[in-house]
PDB file of C-alpha atoms in Angstrom:
ATOM      1  CA  MET A  96       0.000   0.000   0.000  1.00  0.00           C
ATOM      2  CA  ALA A  97       0.952   3.679   0.042  1.00  0.00           C
ATOM      3  CA  HIS A  98       3.263   5.626   2.322  1.00  0.00           C
ATOM      4  CA  ILE A  99       1.392   8.778   3.335  1.00  0.00           C
ATOM      5  CA  LEU A 100       2.655  11.886   5.111  1.00  0.00           C
ATOM      6  CA  LEU A 101      -0.195  13.285   7.216  1.00  0.00           C
ATOM      7  CA  THR A 102       0.098  16.863   8.495  1.00  0.00           C
ATOM      8  CA  GLU A 103      -2.579  17.971  10.961  1.00  0.00           C
ATOM      9  CA  ASP A 104      -2.276  20.190  14.036  1.00  0.00           C
ATOM     10  CA  ASP A 105      -5.436  18.899  15.759  1.00  0.00           C
ATOM     11  CA  ASP A 106      -4.544  15.777  17.765  1.00  0.00           C
ATOM     12  CA  ALA A 107      -8.008  14.203  17.493  1.00  0.00           C
ATOM     13  CA  VAL A 108      -8.297  14.724  13.727  1.00  0.00           C
ATOM     14  CA  ARG A 109      -4.735  13.497  13.167  1.00  0.00           C
ATOM     15  CA  ALA A 110      -5.430  10.299  15.155  1.00  0.00           C
ATOM     16  CA  PHE A 111      -8.772   9.748  13.383  1.00  0.00           C
ATOM     17  CA  VAL A 112      -7.304  10.149   9.888  1.00  0.00           C
ATOM     18  CA  LYS A 113      -4.225   8.061  10.707  1.00  0.00           C
ATOM     19  CA  ARG A 114      -6.369   5.171  11.973  1.00  0.00           C
ATOM     20  CA  ALA A 115      -8.707   5.435   8.977  1.00  0.00           C
ATOM     21  CA  LEU A 116      -5.841   5.167   6.494  1.00  0.00           C
ATOM     22  CA  GLU A 117      -4.102   2.384   8.395  1.00  0.00           C
ATOM     23  CA  LEU A 118      -7.348   0.386   8.124  1.00  0.00           C
ATOM     24  CA  ASP A 119      -6.708   0.376   4.370  1.00  0.00           C
ATOM     25  CA  GLY A 120      -3.159  -0.894   4.930  1.00  0.00           C
ATOM     26  CA  HIS A 121      -1.346   2.378   4.310  1.00  0.00           C
ATOM     27  CA  LYS A 122       1.805   3.316   6.197  1.00  0.00           C
ATOM     28  CA  VAL A 123       1.138   6.737   7.735  1.00  0.00           C
ATOM     29  CA  THR A 124       3.741   9.141   9.081  1.00  0.00           C
ATOM     30  CA  ALA A 125       1.845  11.773  11.088  1.00  0.00           C
ATOM     31  CA  VAL A 126       3.211  15.195  12.063  1.00  0.00           C
ATOM     32  CA  GLU A 127       1.727  18.298  13.717  1.00  0.00           C
ATOM     33  CA  ASP A 128       2.713  21.165  11.413  1.00  0.00           C
ATOM     34  CA  GLY A 129       3.813  22.058   7.904  1.00  0.00           C
ATOM     35  CA  ALA A 130       7.329  22.954   9.033  1.00  0.00           C
ATOM     36  CA  GLU A 131       7.720  19.509  10.580  1.00  0.00           C
ATOM     37  CA  ALA A 132       6.294  17.918   7.414  1.00  0.00           C
ATOM     38  CA  ALA A 133       8.775  19.844   5.246  1.00  0.00           C
ATOM     39  CA  LEU A 134      11.602  18.532   7.418  1.00  0.00           C
ATOM     40  CA  VAL A 135      10.333  14.939   7.179  1.00  0.00           C
ATOM     41  CA  LEU A 136      10.008  15.274   3.391  1.00  0.00           C
ATOM     42  CA  LEU A 137      13.582  16.530   3.219  1.00  0.00           C
ATOM     43  CA  GLN A 138      14.891  13.732   5.448  1.00  0.00           C
ATOM     44  CA  GLN A 139      13.021  11.116   3.387  1.00  0.00           C
ATOM     45  CA  GLN A 140      13.937  12.800   0.084  1.00  0.00           C
ATOM     46  CA  GLY A 141      10.257  13.154  -0.809  1.00  0.00           C
ATOM     47  CA  LYS A 142       9.718   9.400  -0.865  1.00  0.00           C
ATOM     48  CA  PHE A 143       6.023   9.415  -0.030  1.00  0.00           C
ATOM     49  CA  ASP A 144       3.112   8.361  -2.205  1.00  0.00           C
ATOM     50  CA  LEU A 145       0.845  11.139  -0.924  1.00  0.00           C
ATOM     51  CA  LEU A 146       0.998  14.303   1.159  1.00  0.00           C
ATOM     52  CA  LEU A 147      -2.245  14.822   3.088  1.00  0.00           C
ATOM     53  CA  SER A 148      -2.296  18.156   4.896  1.00  0.00           C
ATOM     54  CA  ASP A 149      -4.577  20.469   6.791  1.00  0.00           C
ATOM     55  CA  ILE A 150      -4.483  23.995   5.384  1.00  0.00           C
ATOM     56  CA  LYS A 151      -4.650  26.111   8.529  1.00  0.00           C
ATOM     57  CA  MET A 152      -1.762  25.355  10.891  1.00  0.00           C
ATOM     58  CA  PRO A 153       0.248  27.581  13.228  1.00  0.00           C
ATOM     59  CA  GLU A 154       3.827  27.552  11.918  1.00  0.00           C
ATOM     60  CA  MET A 155       3.678  26.647   8.207  1.00  0.00           C
ATOM     61  CA  ASP A 156       0.254  26.263   6.661  1.00  0.00           C
ATOM     62  CA  GLY A 157      -0.773  23.630   4.148  1.00  0.00           C
ATOM     63  CA  ILE A 158      -0.758  26.043   1.190  1.00  0.00           C
ATOM     64  CA  GLU A 159       2.863  26.997   1.797  1.00  0.00           C
ATOM     65  CA  LEU A 160       3.739  23.332   2.393  1.00  0.00           C
ATOM     66  CA  ALA A 161       2.006  22.304  -0.849  1.00  0.00           C
ATOM     67  CA  MET A 162       3.770  24.988  -2.891  1.00  0.00           C
ATOM     68  CA  GLN A 163       7.170  24.138  -1.416  1.00  0.00           C
ATOM     69  CA  SER A 164       6.625  20.387  -1.775  1.00  0.00           C
ATOM     70  CA  SER A 165       5.398  20.558  -5.366  1.00  0.00           C
ATOM     71  CA  GLN A 166       8.514  22.527  -6.341  1.00  0.00           C
ATOM     72  CA  ARG A 167      10.943  20.241  -4.534  1.00  0.00           C
ATOM     73  CA  TYR A 168       9.174  16.965  -5.331  1.00  0.00           C
ATOM     74  CA  PRO A 169       7.300  17.315  -8.635  1.00  0.00           C
ATOM     75  CA  GLY A 170       4.759  14.573  -9.046  1.00  0.00           C
ATOM     76  CA  LEU A 171       4.094  14.125  -5.313  1.00  0.00           C
ATOM     77  CA  PRO A 172       0.298  14.043  -5.082  1.00  0.00           C
ATOM     78  CA  ILE A 173      -1.139  16.422  -2.501  1.00  0.00           C
ATOM     79  CA  LEU A 174      -4.533  16.297  -0.832  1.00  0.00           C
ATOM     80  CA  LEU A 175      -5.573  19.184   1.421  1.00  0.00           C
ATOM     81  CA  MET A 176      -8.273  19.429   4.081  1.00  0.00           C
ATOM     82  CA  THR A 177      -9.884  22.391   5.807  1.00  0.00           C
ATOM     83  CA  GLY A 178     -12.844  23.454   7.858  1.00  0.00           C
ATOM     84  CA  TYR A 179     -12.730  27.033   6.583  1.00  0.00           C
ATOM     85  CA  ALA A 180     -14.310  28.219   3.312  1.00  0.00           C
ATOM     86  CA  ASP A 181     -11.781  31.027   2.832  1.00  0.00           C
ATOM     87  CA  GLN A 182      -8.928  28.541   3.144  1.00  0.00           C
ATOM     88  CA  ARG A 183     -10.505  26.339   0.475  1.00  0.00           C
ATOM     89  CA  GLU A 184     -10.442  29.333  -1.880  1.00  0.00           C
ATOM     90  CA  ARG A 185      -6.770  29.953  -1.042  1.00  0.00           C
ATOM     91  CA  SER A 186      -5.981  26.390  -2.119  1.00  0.00           C
ATOM     92  CA  GLU A 187      -6.595  27.455  -5.720  1.00  0.00           C
ATOM     93  CA  GLU A 188      -3.210  29.208  -5.498  1.00  0.00           C
ATOM     94  CA  VAL A 189      -1.444  25.864  -5.736  1.00  0.00           C
ATOM     95  CA  GLY A 190      -3.397  24.764  -8.793  1.00  0.00           C
ATOM     96  CA  LYS A 191      -2.634  21.448 -10.409  1.00  0.00           C
ATOM     97  CA  CYS A 192      -0.393  20.025  -7.691  1.00  0.00           C
ATOM     98  CA  VAL A 193      -3.390  19.591  -5.355  1.00  0.00           C
ATOM     99  CA  LYS A 194      -5.604  16.642  -6.224  1.00  0.00           C
ATOM    100  CA  ASP A 195      -8.539  17.740  -4.051  1.00  0.00           C
ATOM    101  CA  VAL A 196      -9.544  19.717  -0.964  1.00  0.00           C
ATOM    102  CA  LEU A 197     -11.648  17.898   1.616  1.00  0.00           C
ATOM    103  CA  THR A 198     -14.031  19.918   3.734  1.00  0.00           C
ATOM    104  CA  LYS A 199     -14.061  19.174   7.464  1.00  0.00           C
ATOM    105  CA  PRO A 200     -15.796  17.575   9.138  1.00  0.00           C
ATOM    106  CA  PHE A 201     -15.594  14.458   6.995  1.00  0.00           C
ATOM    107  CA  SER A 202     -16.472  10.861   7.660  1.00  0.00           C
ATOM    108  CA  LEU A 203     -14.216   7.840   7.786  1.00  0.00           C
ATOM    109  CA  VAL A 204     -15.609   6.752   4.422  1.00  0.00           C
ATOM    110  CA  GLU A 205     -15.019  10.184   2.844  1.00  0.00           C
ATOM    111  CA  ILE A 206     -11.353  10.440   3.857  1.00  0.00           C
ATOM    112  CA  ARG A 207     -10.612   6.887   2.767  1.00  0.00           C
ATOM    113  CA  LYS A 208     -12.362   7.470  -0.576  1.00  0.00           C
ATOM    114  CA  ALA A 209     -10.536  10.768  -1.221  1.00  0.00           C
ATOM    115  CA  VAL A 210      -7.147   9.197  -0.493  1.00  0.00           C
ATOM    116  CA  SER A 211      -7.930   6.198  -2.700  1.00  0.00           C
ATOM    117  CA  ALA A 212      -8.972   8.516  -5.539  1.00  0.00           C
ATOM    118  CA  ALA A 213      -5.820  10.664  -5.210  1.00  0.00           C
ATOM    119  CA  LEU A 214      -3.615   7.564  -5.233  1.00  0.00           C
ATOM    120  CA  ALA A 215      -5.530   6.045  -8.161  1.00  0.00           C
ATOM    121  CA  ASP A 216      -5.145   9.295 -10.148  1.00  0.00           C
ATOM    122  CA  GLU A 217      -1.408   9.285  -9.478  1.00  0.00           C
ATOM    123  CA  ASN A 218      -1.039   5.624 -10.470  1.00  0.00           C
ATOM    124  CA  SER A 219      -2.977   6.165 -13.707  1.00  0.00           C
ATOM    125  CA  GLU A 220      -0.795   9.191 -14.553  1.00  0.00           C
ATOM    126  CA  LYS A 221       2.377   7.152 -13.967  1.00  0.00           C
ATOM    127  CA  THR A 222       1.028   4.350 -16.148  1.00  0.00           C
ATOM    128  CA  ALA A 223       0.151   6.793 -18.937  1.00  0.00           C
ATOM    129  CA  VAL A 224       3.688   8.238 -18.891  1.00  0.00           C
ATOM    130  CA  ALA A 225       5.312   4.805 -18.942  1.00  0.00           C
TER     131      ALA A 225
END
């Protein structure tokens, strides 16, 4: 299955999403902020199958993380999540590198489906290139 980097500052949401994705067999590395996620990406040389990030976080937000990550690791699929309408609009700044933006609150089924779709899109793009 996929190796996913999960970035979420809310402990309860982070635990919920991590458990949901592990139910599908994914390996999930969970961190609290975009700055920490950027460091993990650097340490792992971008070797993740998906970056799943909240948008609004205290130190480095998900938009900045997505822009930085898409430049450093082209082709890394990114899925964002937010509970704020204005933040969803801001996500348009990162354009094509973001597969989707999930609106909080979401259900277990919705997060698992969104991740599966983002991973399926990425796999079909890799197959088309090959």
